[in-house]
PDB file of C-alpha atoms in Angstrom:
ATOM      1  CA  UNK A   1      21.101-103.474  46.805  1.00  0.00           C
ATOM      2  CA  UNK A   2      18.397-100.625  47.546  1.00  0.00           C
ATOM      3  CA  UNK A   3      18.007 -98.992  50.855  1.00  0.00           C
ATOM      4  CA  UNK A   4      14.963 -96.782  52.002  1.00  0.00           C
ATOM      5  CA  UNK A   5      14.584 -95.052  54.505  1.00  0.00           C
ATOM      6  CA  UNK A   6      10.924 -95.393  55.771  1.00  0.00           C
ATOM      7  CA  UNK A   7       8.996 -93.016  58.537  1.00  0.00           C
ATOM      8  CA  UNK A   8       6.831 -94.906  60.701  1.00  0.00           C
ATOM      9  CA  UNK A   9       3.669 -93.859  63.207  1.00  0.00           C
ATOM     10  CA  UNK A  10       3.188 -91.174  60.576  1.00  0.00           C
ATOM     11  CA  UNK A  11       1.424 -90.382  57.452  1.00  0.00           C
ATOM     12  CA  UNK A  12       3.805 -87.140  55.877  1.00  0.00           C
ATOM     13  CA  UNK A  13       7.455 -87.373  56.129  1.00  0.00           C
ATOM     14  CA  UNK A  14       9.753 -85.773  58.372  1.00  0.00           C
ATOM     15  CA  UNK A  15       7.490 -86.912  61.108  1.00  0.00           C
ATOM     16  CA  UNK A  16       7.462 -90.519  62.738  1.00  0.00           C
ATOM     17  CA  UNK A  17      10.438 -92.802  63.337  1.00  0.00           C
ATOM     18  CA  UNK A  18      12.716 -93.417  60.371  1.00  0.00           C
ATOM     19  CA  UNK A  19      13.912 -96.966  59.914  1.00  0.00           C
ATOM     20  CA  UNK A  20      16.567 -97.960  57.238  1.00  0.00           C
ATOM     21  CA  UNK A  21      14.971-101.363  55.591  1.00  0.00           C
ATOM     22  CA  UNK A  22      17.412-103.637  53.556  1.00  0.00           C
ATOM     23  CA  UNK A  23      15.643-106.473  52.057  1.00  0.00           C
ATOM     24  CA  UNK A  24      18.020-109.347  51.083  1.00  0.00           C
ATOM     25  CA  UNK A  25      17.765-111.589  48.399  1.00  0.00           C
ATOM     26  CA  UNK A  26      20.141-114.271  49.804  1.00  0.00           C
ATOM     27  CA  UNK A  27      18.607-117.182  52.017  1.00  0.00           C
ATOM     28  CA  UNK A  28      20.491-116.302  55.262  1.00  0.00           C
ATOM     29  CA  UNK A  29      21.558-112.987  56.597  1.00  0.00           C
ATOM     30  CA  UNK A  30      25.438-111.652  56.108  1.00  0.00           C
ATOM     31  CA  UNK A  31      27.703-111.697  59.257  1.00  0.00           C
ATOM     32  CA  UNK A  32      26.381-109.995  61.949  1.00  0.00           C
ATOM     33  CA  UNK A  33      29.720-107.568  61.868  1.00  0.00           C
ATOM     34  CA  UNK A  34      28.693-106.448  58.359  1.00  0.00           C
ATOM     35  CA  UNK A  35      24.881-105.965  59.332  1.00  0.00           C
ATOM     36  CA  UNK A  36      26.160-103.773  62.627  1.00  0.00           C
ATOM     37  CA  UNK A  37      28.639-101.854  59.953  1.00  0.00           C
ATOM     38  CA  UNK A  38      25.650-100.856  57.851  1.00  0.00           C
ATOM     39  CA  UNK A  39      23.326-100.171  60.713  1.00  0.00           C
ATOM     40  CA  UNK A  40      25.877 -97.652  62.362  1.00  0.00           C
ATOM     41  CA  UNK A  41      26.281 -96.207  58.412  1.00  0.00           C
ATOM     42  CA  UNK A  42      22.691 -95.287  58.442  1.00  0.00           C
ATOM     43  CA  UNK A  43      22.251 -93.814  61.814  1.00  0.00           C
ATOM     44  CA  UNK A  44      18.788 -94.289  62.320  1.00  0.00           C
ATOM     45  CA  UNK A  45      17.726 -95.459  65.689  1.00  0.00           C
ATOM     46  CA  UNK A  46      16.539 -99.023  63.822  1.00  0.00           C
ATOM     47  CA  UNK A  47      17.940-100.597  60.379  1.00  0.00           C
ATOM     48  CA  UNK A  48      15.492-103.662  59.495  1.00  0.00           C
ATOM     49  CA  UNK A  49      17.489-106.478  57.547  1.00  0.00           C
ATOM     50  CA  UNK A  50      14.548-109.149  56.114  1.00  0.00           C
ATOM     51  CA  UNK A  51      15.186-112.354  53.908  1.00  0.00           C
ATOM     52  CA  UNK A  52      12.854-114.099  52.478  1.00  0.00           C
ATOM     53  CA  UNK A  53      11.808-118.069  53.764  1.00  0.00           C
ATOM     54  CA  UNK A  54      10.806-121.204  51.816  1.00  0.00           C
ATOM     55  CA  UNK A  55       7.286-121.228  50.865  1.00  0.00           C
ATOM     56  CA  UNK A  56       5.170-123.558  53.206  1.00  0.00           C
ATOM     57  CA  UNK A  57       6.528-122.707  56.463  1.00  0.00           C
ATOM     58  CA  UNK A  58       5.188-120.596  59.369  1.00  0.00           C
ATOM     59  CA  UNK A  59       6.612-117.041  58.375  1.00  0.00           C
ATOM     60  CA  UNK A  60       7.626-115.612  54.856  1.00  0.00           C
ATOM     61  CA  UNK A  61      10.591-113.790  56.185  1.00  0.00           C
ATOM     62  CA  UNK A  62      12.928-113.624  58.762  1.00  0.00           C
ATOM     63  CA  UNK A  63      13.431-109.987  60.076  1.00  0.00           C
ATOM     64  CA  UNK A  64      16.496-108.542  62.345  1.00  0.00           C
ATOM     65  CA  UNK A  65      16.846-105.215  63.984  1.00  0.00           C
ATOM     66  CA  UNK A  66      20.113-102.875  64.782  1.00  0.00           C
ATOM     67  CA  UNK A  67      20.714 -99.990  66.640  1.00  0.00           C
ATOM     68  CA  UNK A  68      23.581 -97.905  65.535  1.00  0.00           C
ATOM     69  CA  UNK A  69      25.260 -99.617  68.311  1.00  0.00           C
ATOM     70  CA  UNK A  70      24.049-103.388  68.617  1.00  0.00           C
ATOM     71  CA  UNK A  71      21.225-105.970  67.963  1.00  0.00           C
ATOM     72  CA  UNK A  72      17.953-105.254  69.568  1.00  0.00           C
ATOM     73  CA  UNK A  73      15.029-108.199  70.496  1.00  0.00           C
ATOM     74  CA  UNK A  74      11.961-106.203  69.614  1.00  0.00           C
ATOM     75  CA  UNK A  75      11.014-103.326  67.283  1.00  0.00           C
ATOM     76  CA  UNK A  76       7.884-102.098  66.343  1.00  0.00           C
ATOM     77  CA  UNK A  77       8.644 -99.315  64.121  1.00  0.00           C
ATOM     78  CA  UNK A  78      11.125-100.830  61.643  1.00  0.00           C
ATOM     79  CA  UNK A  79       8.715-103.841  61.452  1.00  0.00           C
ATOM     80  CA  UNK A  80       6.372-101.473  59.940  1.00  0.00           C
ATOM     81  CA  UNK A  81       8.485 -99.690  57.805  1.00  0.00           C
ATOM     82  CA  UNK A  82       9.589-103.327  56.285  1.00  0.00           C
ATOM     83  CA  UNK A  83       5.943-104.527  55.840  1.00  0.00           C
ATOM     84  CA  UNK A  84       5.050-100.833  54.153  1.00  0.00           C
ATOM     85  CA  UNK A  85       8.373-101.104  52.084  1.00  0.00           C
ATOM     86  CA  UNK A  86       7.282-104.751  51.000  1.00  0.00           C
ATOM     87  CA  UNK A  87       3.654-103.771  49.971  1.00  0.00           C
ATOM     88  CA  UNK A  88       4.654-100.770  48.147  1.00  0.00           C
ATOM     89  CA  UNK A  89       6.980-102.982  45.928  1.00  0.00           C
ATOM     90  CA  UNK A  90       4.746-105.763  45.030  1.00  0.00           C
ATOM     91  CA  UNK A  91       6.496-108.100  46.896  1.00  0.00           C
ATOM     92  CA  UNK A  92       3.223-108.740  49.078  1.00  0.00           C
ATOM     93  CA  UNK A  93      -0.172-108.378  49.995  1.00  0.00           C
ATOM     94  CA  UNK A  94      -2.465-108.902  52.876  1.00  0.00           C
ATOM     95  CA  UNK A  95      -0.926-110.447  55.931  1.00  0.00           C
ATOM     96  CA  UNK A  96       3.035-110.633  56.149  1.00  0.00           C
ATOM     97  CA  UNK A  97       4.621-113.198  58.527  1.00  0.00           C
ATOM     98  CA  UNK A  98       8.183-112.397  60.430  1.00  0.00           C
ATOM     99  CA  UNK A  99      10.022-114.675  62.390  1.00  0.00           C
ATOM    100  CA  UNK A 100      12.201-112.750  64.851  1.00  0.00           C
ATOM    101  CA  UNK A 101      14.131-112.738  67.913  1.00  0.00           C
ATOM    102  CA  UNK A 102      10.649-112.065  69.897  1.00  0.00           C
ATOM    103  CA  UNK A 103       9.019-114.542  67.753  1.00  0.00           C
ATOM    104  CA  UNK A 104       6.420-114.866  65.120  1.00  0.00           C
ATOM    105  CA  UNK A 105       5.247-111.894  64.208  1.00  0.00           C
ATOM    106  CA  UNK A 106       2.737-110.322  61.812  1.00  0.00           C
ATOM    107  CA  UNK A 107       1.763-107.320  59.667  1.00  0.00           C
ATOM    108  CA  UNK A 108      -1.418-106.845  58.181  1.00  0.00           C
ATOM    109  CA  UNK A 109      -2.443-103.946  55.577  1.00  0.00           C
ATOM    110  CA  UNK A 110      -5.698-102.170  56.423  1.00  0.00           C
ATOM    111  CA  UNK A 111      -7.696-100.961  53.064  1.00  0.00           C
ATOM    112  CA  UNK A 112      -6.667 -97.307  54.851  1.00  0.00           C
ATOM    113  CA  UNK A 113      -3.698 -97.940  53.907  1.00  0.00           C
ATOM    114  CA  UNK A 114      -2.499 -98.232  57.677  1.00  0.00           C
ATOM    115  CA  UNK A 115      -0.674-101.585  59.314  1.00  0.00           C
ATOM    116  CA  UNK A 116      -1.875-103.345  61.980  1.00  0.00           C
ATOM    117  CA  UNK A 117       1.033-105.387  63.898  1.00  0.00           C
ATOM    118  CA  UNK A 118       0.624-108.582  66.013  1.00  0.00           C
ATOM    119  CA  UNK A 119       3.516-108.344  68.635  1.00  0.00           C
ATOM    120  CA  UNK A 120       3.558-110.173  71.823  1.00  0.00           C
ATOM    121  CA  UNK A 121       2.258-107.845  75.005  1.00  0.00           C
ATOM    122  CA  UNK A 122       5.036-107.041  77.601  1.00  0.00           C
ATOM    123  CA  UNK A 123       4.777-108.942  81.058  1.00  0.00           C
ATOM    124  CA  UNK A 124       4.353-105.996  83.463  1.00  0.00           C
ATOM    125  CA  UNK A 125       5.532-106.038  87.350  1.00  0.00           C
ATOM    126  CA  UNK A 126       5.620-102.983  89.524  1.00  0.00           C
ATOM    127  CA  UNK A 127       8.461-102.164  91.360  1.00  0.00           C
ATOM    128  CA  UNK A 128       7.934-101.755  94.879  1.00  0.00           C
ATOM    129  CA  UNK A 129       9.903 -98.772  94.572  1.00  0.00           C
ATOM    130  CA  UNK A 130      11.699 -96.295  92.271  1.00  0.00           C
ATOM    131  CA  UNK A 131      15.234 -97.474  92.136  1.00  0.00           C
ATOM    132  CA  UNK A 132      17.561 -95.308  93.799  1.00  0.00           C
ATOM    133  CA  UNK A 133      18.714 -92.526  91.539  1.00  0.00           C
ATOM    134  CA  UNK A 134      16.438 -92.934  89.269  1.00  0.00           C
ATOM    135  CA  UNK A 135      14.026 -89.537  89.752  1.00  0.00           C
ATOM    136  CA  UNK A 136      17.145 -87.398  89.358  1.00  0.00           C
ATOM    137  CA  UNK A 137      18.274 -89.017  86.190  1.00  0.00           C
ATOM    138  CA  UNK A 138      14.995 -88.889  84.576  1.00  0.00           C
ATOM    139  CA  UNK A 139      14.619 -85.505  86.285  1.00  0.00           C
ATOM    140  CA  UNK A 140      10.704 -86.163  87.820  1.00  0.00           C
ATOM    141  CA  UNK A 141       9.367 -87.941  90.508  1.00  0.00           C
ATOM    142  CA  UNK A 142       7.751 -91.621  89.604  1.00  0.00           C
ATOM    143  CA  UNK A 143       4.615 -92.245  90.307  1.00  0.00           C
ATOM    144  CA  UNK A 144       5.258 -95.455  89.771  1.00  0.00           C
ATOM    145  CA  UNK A 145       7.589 -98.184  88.055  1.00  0.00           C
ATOM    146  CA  UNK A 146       7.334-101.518  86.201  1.00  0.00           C
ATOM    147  CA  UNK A 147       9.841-103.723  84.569  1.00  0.00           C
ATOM    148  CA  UNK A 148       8.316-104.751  81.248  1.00  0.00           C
ATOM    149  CA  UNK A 149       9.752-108.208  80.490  1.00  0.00           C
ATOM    150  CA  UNK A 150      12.665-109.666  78.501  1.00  0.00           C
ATOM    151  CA  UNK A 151      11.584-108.854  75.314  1.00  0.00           C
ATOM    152  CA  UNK A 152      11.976-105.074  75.677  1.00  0.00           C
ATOM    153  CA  UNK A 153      13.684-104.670  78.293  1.00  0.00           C
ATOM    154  CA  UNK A 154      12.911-101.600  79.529  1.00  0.00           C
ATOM    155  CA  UNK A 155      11.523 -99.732  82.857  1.00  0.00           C
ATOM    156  CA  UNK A 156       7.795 -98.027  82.088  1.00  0.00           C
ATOM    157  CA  UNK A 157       7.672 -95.098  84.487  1.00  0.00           C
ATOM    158  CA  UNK A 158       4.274 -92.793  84.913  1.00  0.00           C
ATOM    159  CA  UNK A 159       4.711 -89.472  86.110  1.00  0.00           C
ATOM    160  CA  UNK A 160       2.009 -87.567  87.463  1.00  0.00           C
ATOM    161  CA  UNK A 161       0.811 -85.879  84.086  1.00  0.00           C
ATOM    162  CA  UNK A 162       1.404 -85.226  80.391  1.00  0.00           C
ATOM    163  CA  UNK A 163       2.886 -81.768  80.838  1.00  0.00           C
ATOM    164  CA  UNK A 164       5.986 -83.310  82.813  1.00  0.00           C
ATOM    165  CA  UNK A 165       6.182 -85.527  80.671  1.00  0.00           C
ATOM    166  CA  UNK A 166       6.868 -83.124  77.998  1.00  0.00           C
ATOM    167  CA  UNK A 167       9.212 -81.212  80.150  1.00  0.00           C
ATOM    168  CA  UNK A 168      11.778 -84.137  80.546  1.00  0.00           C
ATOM    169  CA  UNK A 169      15.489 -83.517  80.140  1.00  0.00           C
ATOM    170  CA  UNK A 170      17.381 -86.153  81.442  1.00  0.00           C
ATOM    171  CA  UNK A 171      20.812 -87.039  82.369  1.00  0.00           C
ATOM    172  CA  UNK A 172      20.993 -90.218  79.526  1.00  0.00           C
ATOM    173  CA  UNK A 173      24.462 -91.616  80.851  1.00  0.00           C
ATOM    174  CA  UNK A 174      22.852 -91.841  84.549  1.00  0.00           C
ATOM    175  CA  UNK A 175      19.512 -93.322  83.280  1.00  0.00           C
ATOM    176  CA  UNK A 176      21.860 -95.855  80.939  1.00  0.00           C
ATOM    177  CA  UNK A 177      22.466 -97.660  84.525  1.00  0.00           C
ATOM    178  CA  UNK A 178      18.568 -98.392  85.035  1.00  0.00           C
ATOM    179  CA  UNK A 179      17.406-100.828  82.407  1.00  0.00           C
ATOM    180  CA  UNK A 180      18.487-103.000  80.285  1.00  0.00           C
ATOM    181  CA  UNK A 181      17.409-101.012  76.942  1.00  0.00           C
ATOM    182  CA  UNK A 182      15.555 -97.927  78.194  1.00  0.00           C
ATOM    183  CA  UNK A 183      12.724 -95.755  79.863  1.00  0.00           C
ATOM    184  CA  UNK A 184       9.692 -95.163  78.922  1.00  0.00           C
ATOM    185  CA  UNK A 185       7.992 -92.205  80.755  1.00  0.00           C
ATOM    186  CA  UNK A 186       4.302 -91.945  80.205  1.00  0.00           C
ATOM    187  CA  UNK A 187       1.219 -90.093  81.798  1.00  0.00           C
ATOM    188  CA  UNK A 188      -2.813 -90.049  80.943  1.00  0.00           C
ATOM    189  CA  UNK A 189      -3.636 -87.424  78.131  1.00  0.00           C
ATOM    190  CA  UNK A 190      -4.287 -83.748  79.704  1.00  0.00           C
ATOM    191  CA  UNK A 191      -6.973 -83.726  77.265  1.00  0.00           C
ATOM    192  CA  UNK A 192      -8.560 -86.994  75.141  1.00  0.00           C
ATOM    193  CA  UNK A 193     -10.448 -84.979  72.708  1.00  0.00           C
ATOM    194  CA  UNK A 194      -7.319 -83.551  71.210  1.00  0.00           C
ATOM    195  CA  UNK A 195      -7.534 -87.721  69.842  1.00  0.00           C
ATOM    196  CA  UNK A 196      -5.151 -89.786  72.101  1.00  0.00           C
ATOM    197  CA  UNK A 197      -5.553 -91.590  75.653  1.00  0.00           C
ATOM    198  CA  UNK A 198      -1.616 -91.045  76.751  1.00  0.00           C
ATOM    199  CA  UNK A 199       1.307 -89.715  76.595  1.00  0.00           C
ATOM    200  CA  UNK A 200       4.824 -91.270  76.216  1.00  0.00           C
ATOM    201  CA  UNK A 201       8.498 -90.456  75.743  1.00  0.00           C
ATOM    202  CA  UNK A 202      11.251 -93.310  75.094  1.00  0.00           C
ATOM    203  CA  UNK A 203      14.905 -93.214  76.282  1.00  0.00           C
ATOM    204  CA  UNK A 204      17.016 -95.798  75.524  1.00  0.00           C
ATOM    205  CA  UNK A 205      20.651 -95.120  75.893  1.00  0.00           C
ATOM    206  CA  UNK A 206      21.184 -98.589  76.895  1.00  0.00           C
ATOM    207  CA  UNK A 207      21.378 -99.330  73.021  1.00  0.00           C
ATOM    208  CA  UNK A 208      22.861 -95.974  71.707  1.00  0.00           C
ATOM    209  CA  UNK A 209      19.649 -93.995  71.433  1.00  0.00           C
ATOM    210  CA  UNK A 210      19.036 -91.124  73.647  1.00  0.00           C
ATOM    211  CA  UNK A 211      15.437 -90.406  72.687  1.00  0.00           C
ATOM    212  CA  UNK A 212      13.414 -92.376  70.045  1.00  0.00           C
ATOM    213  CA  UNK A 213      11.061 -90.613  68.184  1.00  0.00           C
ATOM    214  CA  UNK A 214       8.138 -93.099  67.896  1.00  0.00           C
ATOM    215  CA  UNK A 215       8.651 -96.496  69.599  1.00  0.00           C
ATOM    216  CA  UNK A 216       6.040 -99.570  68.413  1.00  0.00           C
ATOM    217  CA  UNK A 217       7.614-102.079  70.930  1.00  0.00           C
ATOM    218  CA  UNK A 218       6.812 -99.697  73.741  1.00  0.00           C
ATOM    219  CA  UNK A 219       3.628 -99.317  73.049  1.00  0.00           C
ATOM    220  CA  UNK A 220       3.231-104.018  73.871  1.00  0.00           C
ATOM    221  CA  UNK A 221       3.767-102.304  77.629  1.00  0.00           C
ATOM    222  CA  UNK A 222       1.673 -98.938  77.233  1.00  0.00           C
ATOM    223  CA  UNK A 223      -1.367-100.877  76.021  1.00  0.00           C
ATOM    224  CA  UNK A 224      -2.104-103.281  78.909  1.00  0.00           C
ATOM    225  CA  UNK A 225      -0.520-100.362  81.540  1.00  0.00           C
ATOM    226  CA  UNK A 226      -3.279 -97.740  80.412  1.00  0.00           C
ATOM    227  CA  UNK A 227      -5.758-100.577  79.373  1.00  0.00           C
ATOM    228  CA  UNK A 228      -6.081-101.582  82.971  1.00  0.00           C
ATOM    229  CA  UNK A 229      -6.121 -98.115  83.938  1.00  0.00           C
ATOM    230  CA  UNK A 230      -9.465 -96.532  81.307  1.00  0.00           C
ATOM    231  CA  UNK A 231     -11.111 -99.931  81.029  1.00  0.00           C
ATOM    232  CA  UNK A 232     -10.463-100.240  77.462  1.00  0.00           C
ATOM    233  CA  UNK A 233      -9.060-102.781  75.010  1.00  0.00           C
ATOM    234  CA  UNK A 234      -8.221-100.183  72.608  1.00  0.00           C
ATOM    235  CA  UNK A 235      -6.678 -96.893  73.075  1.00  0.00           C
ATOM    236  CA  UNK A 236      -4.550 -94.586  71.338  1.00  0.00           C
ATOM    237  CA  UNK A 237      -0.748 -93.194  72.447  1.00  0.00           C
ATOM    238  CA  UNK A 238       0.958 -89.874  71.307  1.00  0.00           C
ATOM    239  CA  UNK A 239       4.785 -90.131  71.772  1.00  0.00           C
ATOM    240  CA  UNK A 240       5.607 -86.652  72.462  1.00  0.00           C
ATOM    241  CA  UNK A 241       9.075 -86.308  70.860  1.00  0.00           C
ATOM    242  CA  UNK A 242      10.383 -83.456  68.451  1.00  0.00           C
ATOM    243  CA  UNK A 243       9.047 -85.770  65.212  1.00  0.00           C
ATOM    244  CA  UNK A 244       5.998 -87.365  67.575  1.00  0.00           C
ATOM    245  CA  UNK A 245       3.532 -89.691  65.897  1.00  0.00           C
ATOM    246  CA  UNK A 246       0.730 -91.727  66.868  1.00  0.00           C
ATOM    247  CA  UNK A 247       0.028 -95.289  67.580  1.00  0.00           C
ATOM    248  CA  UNK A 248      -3.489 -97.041  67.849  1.00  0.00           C
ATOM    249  CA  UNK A 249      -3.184 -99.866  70.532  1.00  0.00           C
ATOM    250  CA  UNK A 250      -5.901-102.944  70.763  1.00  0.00           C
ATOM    251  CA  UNK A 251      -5.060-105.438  73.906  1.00  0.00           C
ATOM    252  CA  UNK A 252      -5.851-109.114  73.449  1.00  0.00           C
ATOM    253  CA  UNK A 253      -4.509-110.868  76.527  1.00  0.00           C
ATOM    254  CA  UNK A 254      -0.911-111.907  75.562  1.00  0.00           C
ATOM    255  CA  UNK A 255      -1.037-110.490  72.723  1.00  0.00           C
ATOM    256  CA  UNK A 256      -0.817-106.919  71.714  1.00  0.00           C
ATOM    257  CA  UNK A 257      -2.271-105.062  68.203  1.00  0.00           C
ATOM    258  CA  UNK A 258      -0.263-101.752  66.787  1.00  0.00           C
ATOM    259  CA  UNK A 259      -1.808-100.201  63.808  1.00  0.00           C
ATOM    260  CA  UNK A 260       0.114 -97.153  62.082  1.00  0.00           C
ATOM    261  CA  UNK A 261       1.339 -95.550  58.748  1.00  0.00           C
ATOM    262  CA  UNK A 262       4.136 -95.048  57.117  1.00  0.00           C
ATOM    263  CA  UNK A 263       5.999 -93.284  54.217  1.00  0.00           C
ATOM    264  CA  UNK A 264       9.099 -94.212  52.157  1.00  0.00           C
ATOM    265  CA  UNK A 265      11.440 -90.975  52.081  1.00  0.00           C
ATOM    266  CA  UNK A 266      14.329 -92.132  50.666  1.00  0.00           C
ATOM    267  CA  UNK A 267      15.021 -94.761  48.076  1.00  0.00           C
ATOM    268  CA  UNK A 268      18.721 -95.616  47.464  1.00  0.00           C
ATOM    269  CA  UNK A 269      21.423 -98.030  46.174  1.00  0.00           C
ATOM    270  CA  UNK A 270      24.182 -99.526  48.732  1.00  0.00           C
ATOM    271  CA  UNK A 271      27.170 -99.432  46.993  1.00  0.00           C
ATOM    272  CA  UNK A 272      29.226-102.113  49.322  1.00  0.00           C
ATOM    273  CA  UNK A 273      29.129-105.925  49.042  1.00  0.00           C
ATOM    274  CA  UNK A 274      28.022-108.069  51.967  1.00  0.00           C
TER     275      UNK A 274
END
């Protein structure tokens, strides 16, 4: 069975988010042991598994996510790196249709050769206040907090601006107590002609990943956060990690557009059985 490896948010490799993608040939996915096994083999901080569905229906394939450590409900990056790995092999064209944990979803190839994603936008609510502890394990003040929903699971935090956001260092097994996945730390852009809006970093050692590189589903909470905040549908977002990569954000009510590239790296055989 081949195995690529696929960076996402980016246009050269070695930059981006790597995602493993598997697609299966079998009409239901292995055991969910053996598809954990695999993901933990690869290491990456997403490994897409995809089958394909019956013609006729409302999706063409059914698409899973893993952690090295468990099962996640949403994930933007590895949903690109599946639609780029399926266009690049012929196995399809124009609009691709996932069914997921998070629901229908959609990928649809730009004549840039870019994606554009259909995911569903995060339900924001501010917190009244920080939660206790929190400032010292991210290791900077919030300016303030929301809890982004059930489908990501995660606490968006904005500190005051994009240099301390740069600067974190936190203490991951403290911030592991303050969301169910992760944080996502963001601030405005110091400077919007260098060609993005905000700023973001993603922790999620909820799930076995201390830092992501480039995280799509955190962008369904970035883009109605800093929409409400510039006054604009579409924006663009720099996650500032070591690999960084961009991601072009278009809000449409309760439901949220993320258009990036990607780039196969690695094509390989998996020697195991299922």
């Amino acid at each position: 069975m081949r195995i690529r490896i696929v960076d996402a948010f980016t246009d050269r490799p070695f930059s981006g988010n790597p995602a493993g993608v598997l697609l299966l040939e079998s009409a239901a996915f292995p055991d969910d042991e053996r598809l954990q096994e695999i993901a933990a083999e690869v290491n990456l901080s997403e490994t897409a598994f995809a089958h394909p569905l019956p013609p006729g229906g409302e999706a063409d394939w059914a698409l899973r996510w893993f952690t090295p450590a468990t099962e996640v409900g949403m994930c933007g990056h590895a949903t690109l790196a599946t639609a780029h790995v399926l266009h690049s092999t012929g196995r399809a064209t124009g609009t691709v249709r996932f069914t997921a944990r998070c629901g229908l979803l959609t990928a649809t190839a730009r004549p840039d050769g870019a994606f554009t994603l259909d995911f569903p936008t995060a339900p924001l609510r501010e917190e009244a206040a920080p939660p206790s502890g929190l400032a010292k394990a991210l290791g900077a003040e919030p300016v303030s907090v929301h809890d982004t929903g059930e489908h990501i699971g995660d606490l968006l935090v904005e500190l005051r601006d994009e240099a301390t956001v740069r600067a974190l260092a936190p203490d991951f097994a403290a911030l592991a107590a303050h969301s169910r996945r992760g944080v996502i730390a963001t601030a405005a852009a110091e400077d919007p002609a260098r060609g993005y809006d905000y700023v973001s970093r993603g922790f999620f050692p909820g799930v076995g990943i201390d830092e992501d590189p480039v995280t799509g589903s955190a962008h369904t909470a970035l883009a109605p956060f800093w929409s409400a905040r510039f006054g604009r549908d579409d924006l663009t977002g720099l996650q500032a990690s070591a690999r960084s990569g961009l991601v072009r954000t278009s809000l449409h009510g309760e439901r949220t557009l993320l258009t990036g590239t990607a780039v196969t790296v690695i094509d390989g055989e998996l020697l195991t059985s299922f």
